[in-house]
Coordinates of C-alpha atoms in Angstrom, one line a residue:
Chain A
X16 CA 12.0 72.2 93.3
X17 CA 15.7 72.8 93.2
X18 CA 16.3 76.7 92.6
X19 CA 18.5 76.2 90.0
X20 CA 15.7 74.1 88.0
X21 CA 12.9 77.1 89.3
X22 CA 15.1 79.6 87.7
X23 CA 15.6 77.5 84.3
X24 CA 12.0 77.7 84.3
X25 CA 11.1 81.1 85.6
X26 CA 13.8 83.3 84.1
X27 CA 13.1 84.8 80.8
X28 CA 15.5 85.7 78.4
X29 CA 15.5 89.7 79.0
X30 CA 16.0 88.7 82.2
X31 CA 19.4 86.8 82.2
X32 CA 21.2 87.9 78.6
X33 CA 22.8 91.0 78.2
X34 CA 22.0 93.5 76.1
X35 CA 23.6 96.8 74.7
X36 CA 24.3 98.8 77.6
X37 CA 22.9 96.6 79.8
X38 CA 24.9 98.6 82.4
X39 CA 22.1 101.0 82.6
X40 CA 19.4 99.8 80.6
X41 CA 17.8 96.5 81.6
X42 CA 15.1 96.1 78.8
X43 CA 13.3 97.6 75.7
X44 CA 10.0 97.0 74.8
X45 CA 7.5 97.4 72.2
X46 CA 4.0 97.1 72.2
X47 CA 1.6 97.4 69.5
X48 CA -2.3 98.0 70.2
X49 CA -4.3 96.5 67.2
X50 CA -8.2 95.5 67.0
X51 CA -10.4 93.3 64.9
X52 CA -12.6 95.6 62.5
X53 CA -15.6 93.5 62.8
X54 CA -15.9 93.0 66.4
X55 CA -16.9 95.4 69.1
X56 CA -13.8 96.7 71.2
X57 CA -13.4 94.7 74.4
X58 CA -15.2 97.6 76.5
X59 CA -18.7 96.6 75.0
X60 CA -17.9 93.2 73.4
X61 CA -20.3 89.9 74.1
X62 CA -19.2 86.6 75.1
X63 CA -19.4 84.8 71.5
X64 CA -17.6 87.9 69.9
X65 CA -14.6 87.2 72.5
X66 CA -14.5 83.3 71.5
X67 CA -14.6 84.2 68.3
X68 CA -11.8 86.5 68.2
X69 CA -9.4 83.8 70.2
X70 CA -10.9 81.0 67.7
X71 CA -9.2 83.6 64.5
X72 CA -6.4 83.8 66.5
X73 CA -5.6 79.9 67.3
X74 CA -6.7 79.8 63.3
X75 CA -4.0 82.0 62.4
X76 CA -1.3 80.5 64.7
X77 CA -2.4 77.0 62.9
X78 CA -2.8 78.4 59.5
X79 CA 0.7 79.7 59.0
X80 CA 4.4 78.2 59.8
X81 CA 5.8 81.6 61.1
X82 CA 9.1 79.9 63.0
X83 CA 10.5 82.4 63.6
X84 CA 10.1 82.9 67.7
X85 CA 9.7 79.2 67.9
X86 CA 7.0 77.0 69.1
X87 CA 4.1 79.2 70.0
X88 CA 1.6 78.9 73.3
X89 CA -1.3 80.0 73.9
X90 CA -3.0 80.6 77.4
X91 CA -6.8 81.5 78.5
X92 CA -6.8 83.5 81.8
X93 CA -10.1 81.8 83.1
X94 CA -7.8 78.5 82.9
X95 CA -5.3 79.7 84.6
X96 CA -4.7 79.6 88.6
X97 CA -4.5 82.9 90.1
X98 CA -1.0 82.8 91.3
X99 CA 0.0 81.4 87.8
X100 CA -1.6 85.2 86.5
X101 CA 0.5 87.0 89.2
X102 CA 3.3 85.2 88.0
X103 CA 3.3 86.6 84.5
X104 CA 2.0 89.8 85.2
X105 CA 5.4 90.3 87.4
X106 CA 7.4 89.1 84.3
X107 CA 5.6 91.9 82.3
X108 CA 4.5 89.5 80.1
X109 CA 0.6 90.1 80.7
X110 CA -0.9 93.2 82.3
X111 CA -2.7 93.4 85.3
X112 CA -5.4 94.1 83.1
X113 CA -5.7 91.2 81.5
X114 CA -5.3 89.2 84.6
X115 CA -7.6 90.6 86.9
X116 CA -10.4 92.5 84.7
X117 CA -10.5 90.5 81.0
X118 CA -12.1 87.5 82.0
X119 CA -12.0 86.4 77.9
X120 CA -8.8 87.3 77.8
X121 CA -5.6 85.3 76.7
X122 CA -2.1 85.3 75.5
X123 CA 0.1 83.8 72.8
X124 CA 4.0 83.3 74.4
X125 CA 7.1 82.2 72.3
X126 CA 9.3 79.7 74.1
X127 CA 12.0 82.8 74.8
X128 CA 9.3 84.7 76.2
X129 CA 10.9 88.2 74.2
X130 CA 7.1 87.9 72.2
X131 CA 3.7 88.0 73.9
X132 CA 0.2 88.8 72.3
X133 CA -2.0 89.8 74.7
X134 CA -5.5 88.9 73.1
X135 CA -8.7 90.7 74.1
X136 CA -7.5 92.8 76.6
X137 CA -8.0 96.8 76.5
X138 CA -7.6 96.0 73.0
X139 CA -8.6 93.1 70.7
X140 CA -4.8 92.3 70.1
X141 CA -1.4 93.7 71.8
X142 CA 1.3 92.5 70.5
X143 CA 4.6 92.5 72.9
X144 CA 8.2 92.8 72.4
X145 CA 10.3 92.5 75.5
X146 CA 14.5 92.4 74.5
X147 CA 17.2 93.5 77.0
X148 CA 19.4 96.3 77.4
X149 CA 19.2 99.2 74.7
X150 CA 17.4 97.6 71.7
X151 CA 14.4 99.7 70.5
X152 CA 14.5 99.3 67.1
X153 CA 15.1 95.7 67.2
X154 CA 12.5 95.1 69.0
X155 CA 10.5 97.6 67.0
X156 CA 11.3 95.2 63.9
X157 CA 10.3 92.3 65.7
X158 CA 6.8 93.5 67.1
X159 CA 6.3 94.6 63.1
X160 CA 7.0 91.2 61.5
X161 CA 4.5 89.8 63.9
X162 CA 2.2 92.8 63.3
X163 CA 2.6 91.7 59.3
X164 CA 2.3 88.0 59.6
X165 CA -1.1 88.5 61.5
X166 CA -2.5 90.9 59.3
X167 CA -2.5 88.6 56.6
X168 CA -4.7 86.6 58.4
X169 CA -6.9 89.3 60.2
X170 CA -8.9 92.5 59.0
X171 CA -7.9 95.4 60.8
X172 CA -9.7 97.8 62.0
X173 CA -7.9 100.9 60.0
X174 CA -8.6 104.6 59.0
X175 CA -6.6 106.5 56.9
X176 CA -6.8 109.4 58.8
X177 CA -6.6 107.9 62.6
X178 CA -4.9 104.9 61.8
X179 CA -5.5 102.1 63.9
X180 CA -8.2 102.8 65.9
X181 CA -7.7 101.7 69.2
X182 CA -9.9 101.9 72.6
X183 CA -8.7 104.4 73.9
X184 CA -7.8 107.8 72.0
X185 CA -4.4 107.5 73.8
X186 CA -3.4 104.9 72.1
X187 CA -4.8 105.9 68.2
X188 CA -2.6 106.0 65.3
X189 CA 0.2 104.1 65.2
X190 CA -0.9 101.5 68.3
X191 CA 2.8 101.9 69.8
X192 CA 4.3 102.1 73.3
X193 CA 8.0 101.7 73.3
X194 CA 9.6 101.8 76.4
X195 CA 13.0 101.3 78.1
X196 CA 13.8 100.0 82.0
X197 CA 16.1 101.9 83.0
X198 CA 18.7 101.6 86.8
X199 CA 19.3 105.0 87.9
X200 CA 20.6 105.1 91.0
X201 CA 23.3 107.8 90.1
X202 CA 20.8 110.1 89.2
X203 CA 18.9 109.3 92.8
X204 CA 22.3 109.2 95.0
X205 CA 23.4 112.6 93.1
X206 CA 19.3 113.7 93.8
X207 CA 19.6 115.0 89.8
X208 CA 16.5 113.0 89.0
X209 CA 13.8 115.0 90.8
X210 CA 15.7 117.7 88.3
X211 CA 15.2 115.3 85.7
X212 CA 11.4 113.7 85.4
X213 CA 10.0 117.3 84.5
X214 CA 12.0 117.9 81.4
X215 CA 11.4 114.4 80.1
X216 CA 7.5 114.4 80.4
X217 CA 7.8 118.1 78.7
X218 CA 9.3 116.3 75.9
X219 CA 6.2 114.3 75.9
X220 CA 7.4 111.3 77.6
X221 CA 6.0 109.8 80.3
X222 CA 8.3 108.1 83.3
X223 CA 6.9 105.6 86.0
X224 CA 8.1 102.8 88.2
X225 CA 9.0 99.5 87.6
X226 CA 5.3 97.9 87.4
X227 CA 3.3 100.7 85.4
X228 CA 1.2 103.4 86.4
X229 CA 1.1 104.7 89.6
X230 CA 4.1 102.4 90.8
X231 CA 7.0 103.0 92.4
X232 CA 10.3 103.6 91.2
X233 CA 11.4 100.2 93.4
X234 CA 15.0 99.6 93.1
X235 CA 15.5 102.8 91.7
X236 CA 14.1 101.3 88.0
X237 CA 12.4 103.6 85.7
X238 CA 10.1 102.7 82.8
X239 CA 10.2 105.5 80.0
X240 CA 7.9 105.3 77.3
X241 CA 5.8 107.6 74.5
X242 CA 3.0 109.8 75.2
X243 CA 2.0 110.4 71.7
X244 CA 0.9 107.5 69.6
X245 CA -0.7 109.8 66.6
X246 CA 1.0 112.1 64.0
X247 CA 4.7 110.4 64.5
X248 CA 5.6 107.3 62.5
X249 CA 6.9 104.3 64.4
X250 CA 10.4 104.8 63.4
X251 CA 10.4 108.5 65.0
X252 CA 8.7 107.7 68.0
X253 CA 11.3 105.4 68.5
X254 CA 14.3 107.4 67.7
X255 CA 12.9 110.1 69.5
X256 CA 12.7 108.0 72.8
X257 CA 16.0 106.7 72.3
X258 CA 17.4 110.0 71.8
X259 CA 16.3 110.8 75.4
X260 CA 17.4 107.5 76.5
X261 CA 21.3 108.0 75.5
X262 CA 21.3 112.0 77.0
X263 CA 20.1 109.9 80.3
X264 CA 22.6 106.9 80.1
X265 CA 25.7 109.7 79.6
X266 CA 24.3 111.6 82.5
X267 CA 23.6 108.4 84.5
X268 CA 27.3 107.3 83.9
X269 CA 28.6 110.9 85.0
X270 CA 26.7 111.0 87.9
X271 CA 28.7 107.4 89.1
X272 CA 31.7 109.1 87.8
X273 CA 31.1 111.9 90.4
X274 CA 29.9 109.5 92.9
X275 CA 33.3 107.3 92.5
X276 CA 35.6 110.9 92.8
X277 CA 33.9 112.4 95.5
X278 CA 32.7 109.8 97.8
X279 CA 34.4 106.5 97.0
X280 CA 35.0 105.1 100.7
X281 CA 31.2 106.0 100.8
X282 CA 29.8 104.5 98.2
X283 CA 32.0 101.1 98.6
X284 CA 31.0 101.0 101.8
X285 CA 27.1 101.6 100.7
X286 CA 27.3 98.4 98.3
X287 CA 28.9 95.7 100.6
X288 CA 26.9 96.5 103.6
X289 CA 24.0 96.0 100.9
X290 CA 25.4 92.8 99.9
X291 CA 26.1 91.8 103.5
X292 CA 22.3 92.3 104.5
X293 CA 21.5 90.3 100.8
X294 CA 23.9 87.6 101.9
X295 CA 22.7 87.2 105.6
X296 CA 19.3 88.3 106.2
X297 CA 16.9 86.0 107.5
X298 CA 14.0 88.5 107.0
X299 CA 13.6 91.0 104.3
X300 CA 10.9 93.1 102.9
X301 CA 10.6 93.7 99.0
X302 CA 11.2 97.7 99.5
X303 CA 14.3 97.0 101.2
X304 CA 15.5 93.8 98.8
X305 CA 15.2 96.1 96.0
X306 CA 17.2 98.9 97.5
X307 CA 20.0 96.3 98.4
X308 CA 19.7 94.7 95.0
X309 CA 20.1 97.9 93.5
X310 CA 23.1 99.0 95.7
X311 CA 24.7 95.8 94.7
X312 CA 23.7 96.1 91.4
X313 CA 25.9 99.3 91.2
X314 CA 28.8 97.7 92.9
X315 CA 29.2 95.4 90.2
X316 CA 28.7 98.3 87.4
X317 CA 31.5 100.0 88.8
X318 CA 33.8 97.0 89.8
X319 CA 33.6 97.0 93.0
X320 CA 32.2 94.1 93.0
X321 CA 33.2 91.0 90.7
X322 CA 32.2 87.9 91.1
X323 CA 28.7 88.4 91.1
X324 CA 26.8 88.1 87.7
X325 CA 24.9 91.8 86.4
X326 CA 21.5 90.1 85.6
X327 CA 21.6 89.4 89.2
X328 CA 19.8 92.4 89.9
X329 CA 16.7 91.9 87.0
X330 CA 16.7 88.2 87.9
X331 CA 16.4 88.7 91.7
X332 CA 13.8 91.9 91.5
X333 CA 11.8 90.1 89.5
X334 CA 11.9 86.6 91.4
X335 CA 11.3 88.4 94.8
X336 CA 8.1 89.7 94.3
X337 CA 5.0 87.7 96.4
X338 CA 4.0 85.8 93.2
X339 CA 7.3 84.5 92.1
X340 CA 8.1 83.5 95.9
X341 CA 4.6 81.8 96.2
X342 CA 5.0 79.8 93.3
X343 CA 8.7 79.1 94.4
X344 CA 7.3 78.2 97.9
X345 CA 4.4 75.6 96.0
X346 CA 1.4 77.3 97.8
X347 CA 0.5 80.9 99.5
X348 CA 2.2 82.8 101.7
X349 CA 1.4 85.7 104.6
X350 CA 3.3 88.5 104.1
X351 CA 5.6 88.0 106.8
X352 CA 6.1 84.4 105.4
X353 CA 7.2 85.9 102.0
X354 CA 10.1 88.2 103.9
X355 CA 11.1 85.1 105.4
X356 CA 10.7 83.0 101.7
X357 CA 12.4 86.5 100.3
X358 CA 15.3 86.3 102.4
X359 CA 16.0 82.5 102.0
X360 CA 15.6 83.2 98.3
X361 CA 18.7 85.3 97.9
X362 CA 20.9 83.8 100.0
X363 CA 21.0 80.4 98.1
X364 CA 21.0 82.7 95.3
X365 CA 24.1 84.4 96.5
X366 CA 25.6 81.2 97.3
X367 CA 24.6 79.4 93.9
X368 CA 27.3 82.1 92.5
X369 CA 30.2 81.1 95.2
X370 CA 30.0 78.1 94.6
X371 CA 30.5 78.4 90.5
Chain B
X13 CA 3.3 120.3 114.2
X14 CA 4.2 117.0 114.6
X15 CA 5.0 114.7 111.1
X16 CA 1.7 112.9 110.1
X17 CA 4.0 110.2 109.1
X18 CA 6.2 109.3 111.8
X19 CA 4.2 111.1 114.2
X20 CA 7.6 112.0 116.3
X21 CA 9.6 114.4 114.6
X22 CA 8.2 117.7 114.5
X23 CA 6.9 117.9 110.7
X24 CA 9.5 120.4 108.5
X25 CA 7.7 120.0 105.1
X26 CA 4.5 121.9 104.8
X27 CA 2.9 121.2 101.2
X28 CA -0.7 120.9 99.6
X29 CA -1.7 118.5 97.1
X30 CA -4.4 119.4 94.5
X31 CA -5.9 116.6 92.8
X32 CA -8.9 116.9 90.6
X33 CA -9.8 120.0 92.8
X34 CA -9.3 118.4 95.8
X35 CA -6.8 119.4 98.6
X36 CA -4.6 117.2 100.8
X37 CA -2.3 118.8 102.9
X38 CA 0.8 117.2 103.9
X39 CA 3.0 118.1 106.7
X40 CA 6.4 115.8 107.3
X41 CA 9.4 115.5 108.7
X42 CA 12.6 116.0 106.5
X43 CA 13.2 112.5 107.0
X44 CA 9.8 111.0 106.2
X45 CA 10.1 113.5 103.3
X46 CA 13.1 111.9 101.8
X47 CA 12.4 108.2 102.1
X48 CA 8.9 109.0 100.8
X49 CA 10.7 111.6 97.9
X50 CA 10.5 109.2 95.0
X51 CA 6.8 107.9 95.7
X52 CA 5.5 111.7 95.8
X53 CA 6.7 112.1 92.0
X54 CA 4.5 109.1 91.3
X55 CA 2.2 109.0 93.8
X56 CA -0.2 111.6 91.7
X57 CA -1.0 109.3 89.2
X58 CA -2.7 106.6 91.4
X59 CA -6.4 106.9 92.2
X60 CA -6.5 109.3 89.1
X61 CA -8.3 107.3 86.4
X62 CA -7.3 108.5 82.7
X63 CA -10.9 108.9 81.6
X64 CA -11.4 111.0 84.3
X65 CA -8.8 113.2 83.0
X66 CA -10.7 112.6 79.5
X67 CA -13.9 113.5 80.6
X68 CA -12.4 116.6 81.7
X69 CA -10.3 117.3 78.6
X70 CA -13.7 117.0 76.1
X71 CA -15.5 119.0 78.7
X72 CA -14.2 121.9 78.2
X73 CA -13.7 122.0 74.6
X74 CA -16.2 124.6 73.8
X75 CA -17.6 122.7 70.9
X76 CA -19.1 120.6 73.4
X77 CA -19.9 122.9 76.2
X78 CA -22.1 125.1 73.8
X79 CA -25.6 125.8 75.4
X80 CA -28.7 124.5 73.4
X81 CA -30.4 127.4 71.2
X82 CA -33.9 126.9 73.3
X83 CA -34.5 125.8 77.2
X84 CA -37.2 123.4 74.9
X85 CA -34.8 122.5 71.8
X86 CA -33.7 118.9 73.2
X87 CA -30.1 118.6 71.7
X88 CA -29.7 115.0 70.3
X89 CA -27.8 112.8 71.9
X90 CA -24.6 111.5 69.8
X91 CA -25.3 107.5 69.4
X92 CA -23.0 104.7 67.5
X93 CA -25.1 102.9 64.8
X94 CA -22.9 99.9 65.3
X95 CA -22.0 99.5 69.0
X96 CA -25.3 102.3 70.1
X97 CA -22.4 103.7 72.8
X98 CA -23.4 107.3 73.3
X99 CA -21.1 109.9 73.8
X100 CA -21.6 110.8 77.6
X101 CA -21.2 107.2 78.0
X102 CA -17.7 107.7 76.2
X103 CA -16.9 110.4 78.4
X104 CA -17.6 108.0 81.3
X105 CA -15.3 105.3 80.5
X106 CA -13.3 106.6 78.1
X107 CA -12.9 103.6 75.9
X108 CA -15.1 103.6 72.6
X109 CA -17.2 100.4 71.8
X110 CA -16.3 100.0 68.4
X111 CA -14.1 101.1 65.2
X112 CA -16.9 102.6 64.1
X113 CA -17.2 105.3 66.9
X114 CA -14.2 107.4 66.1
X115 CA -16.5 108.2 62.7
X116 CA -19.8 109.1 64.7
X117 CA -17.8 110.9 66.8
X118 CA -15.5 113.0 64.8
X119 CA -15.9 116.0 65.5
X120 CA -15.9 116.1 69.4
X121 CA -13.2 113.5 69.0
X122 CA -10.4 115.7 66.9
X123 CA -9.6 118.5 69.5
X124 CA -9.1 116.1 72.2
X125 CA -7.0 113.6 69.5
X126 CA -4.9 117.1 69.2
X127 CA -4.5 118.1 72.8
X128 CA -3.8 114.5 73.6
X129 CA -1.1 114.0 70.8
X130 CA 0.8 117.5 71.2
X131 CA -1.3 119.3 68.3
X132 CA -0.8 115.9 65.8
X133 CA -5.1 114.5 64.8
X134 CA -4.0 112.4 61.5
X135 CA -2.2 108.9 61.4
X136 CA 1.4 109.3 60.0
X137 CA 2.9 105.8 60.3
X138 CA 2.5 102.3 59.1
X139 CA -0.6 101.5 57.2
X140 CA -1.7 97.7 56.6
X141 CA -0.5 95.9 53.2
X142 CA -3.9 95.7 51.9
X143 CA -5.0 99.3 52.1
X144 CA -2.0 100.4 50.2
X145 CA -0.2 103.1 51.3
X146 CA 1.2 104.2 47.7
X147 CA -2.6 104.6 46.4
X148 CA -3.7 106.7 49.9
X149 CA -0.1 108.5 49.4
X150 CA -0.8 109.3 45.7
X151 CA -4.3 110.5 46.2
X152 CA -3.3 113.0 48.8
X153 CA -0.9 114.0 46.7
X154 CA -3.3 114.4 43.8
X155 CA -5.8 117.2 46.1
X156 CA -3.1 119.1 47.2
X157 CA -1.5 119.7 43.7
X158 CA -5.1 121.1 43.2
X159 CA -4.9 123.0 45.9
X160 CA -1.8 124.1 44.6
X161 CA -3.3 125.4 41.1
X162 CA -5.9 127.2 43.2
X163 CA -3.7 129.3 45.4
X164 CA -1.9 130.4 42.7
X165 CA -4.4 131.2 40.5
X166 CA -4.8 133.5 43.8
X167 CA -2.0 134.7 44.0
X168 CA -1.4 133.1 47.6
X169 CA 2.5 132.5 47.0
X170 CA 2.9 131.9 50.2
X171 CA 0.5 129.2 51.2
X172 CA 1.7 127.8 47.8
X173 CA 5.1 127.4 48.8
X174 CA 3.6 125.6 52.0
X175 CA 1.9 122.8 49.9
X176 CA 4.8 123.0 47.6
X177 CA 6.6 121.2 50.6
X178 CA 4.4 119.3 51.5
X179 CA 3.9 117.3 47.9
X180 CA 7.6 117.5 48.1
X181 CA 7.7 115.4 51.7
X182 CA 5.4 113.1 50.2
X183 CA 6.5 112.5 47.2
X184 CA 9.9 111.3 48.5
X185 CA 7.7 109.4 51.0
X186 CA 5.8 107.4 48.1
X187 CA 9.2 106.7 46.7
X188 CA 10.4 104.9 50.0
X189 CA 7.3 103.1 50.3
X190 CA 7.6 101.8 46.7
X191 CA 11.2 100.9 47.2
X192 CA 10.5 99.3 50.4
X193 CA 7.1 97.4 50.2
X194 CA 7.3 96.6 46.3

């Protein structure tokens, strides 16, 4: 496969559109935990309860025209090959949940990939809103209309006190995670963000790497999402994680500010000799692809560098990791293949952009 | 001391770790230190399950950790009539087995629902078409003007003016959710 046609195929929209202040924020999310009220949660649920629940859910997707996201697809994880999983699990379009420990699980994906409805997973249903840059209550809006169109279909499990019970008591109440992805690397280079992370989670947010819990913060990305899912409507919980998210964008954009004044020579030369190992390495590991991508990244924020395009950074983090190079590849790879594969990979990406 | 990491540079950072009572020590180098710096923020959530850190938030509510009355009383054990999970089986996995369960276990459940929601135990968002939420809105409404009546026949002014608000906030709540769902 040419890599232009792989990346027709393997980008998703977050991925490549811009979004309000994409500069810092590379994607919003919203995700909705709901659950069947007749069936047994997924931790204690039998086999026929499981078919059942995707059989209501191809009935609803049959039942009513809802357009809106275009043609809808729906996937069985026990159908799918195991590097296919990986593949949407690093688009963040599944969970690693659902692709390694819910063996009834599957998911419904719009043709833009911004919706995905993860089905029997933690929870029965988990509806998925994925828009770039800085769009929370868009994709707050979106995740709802979904959220109303299968409720008229499905009988949720629903207390007026709790709200929607969910699995887990984390989760209770109003079902939602939002989160933002955030690039920081002002707030690393500056070493503000160490300052940073404990007055966040005080204000009851949480902050974590790039894939989820326990992850890294590769390419200096941070995921910021909601703690508390109970007591809050949807519509504060939102605001109130935005809220946080601007006061970090205008101290992000100070810190580059500071960076540019103080040590400019430094910093150019920081981004180019990233983009020089980018543009000419033969072998490259994912920690140190990720550093580079985000160096680069920053050059082109701050002008240094221009003919390269921002999503470059998204696109390329995302494509680089083992499953996206395996698929790329057409079979699987040793780890010291991949860093070869990961190398070769951004180069005739880099290139694809001179020659435009 | 040399840096458990590298194992060349003589270690600079001396720090313990305490996770779930137990104690890493860590010595490094300053360089080590920095390249790892940004995987010890997030390091201490991996190998940490969440309904470990469950478990240990219902254990010590004191509701729960009451002794029995008797060395012979046998206290019951808490079961789900629809999904028959038990409750230390909840505290195992953390996950309940049904809708159900957040009824049969209410009352271990709403401490924890606090502590894990910054103080916040009752649902204050969206509620689904068919439930309604002007009829729930107006029936809460409804106890607490009796509540009202009572505190001032009391003469308790001041928790009258608290449920004075609170009728007020919803109030102008059942307004927006007439204007915006009917």
């Amino acid at each position: 496969m040419s890599l232009e046609r792989f990346l027709k195929t393997a980008v998703s929209s977050w991925m490549s559109e811009e979004g309000p202040d994409s500069d810092i924020v590379l994607s919003s999310r919203i995700r909705l935990a709901r659950n069947f009220e007749d069936y047994k949660f997924p931790t204690l649920f039998s086999h026929e309860d499981a078919k059942m629940i995707i059989v209501n859910m191809e009935d609803t997707i049959r039942k009513s025209d809802f357009q809106k996201f275009g043609q809808i697809e729906l996937l069985k994880i026990d159908e799918l090959q195991p590097l296919q999983k990986r593949v949407l699990v690093e688009k963040h379009l599944i969970s690693p949940h659902l692709a390694e420990d819910s063996p009834y699980g599957a998911v419904l994906l719009t043709e833009n990939e911004e919706v995905s409805i993860m089905i029997n997973e933690e929870d029965h249903i988990r509806i998925q809103c994925l828009f770039p840059g800085l769009q929370l209550s868009e994709a707050l809006d979106a995740a709802n209309e979904i959220d109303d169109w299968l409720e008229s279909n499905i009988q949720y499990a629903f207390d007026e006190k709790h709200g929607y019970l969910t699995s887990c008591p984390t989760n209770v109440g109003t079902g939602l995670r939002a989160s933002v992805m955030m690039h920081l690397p002002g707030l690393i280079l500056t070493q503000q963000i160490n300052r940073i992370i404990p007055a966040i989670n005080q204000l009851g947010l949480v902050v974590r790497g790039i894939y989820g819990e326990g992850s890294e913060a590769l390419g200096n990305i941070f995921q910021i999402s909601n703690q508390i899912t109970l007591g809050k409507s949807e519509e504060d919980i939102g605001n109130d994680l935005k809220g946080v998210v601007s006061q970090l964008i205008s101290q992000e954009r100070s810190a580059r500010e500071a960076l540019r004044k103080t040590s400019n020579i430094q910093l150019e030369d920081r981004i180019f000799r990233s983009l020089g190992v980018l543009a000419n390495s033969r072998i490259i590991e994912s920690k140190e692809a990720a550093r580079c991508l985000s160096d680069v990244r920053l050059g082109i924020d701050m002008g240094f560098i221009e003919e390269l395009p921002k999503t470059i950074l998204n696109e390329l983090m995302i494509l680089t990791q083992p499953g996206f190079l395996q698929q790329y590849a057409g079979g699987p790879l040793r780890p010291h293949e991949r860093d070869i594969r990961r190398a070769a990979l951004i180069r005739e990406r880099l290139k694809m952009e001179q020659e435009k | 001391m040399i840096c458990q990491e590298c194992n060349q540079r003589p270690a600079a950072l001396h720090f313990t770790k305490i996770i779930n009572g137990e104690k890493t020590e860590v010595q490094l180098c300053e360089k080590c230190a920095q390249e790892k710096g940004e995987m010890f923020i997030f390091n201490s959530e991996t190998g940490f399950a969440f309904n470990n850190l469950l478990a240990g938030l219902l254990n010590i509510d004191p509701a729960f950790q009451k002794p029995s009355q008797s060395p012979f009383h046998q206290e019951e054990i808490l079961q789900c009539e629809h999904c028959s999970m038990t409750f230390p089986q909840f505290l195992k996995i953390g996950r309940f087995g049904c809708a159900q369960c957040y009824e049969t276990f209410k009352e271990q459940l709403n401490p924890v629902l606090k502590r894990l929601h910054s103080g916040n135990w009752t649902h204050n968002g969206k509620i689904p078409k068919r439930i309604g939420g002007g009829l729930h809105l107006r029936k809460q409404i409804e106890e607490l003007k009796n509540d009202l009546r009572n505190s001032i026949s009391q003469e308790e002014f001041e928790k009258a003016a608290e449920i004075r608000d609170e009728i007020r906030t919803l109030e102008k709540k059942l307004a927006g959710s007439n204007k915006g769902g009917e």
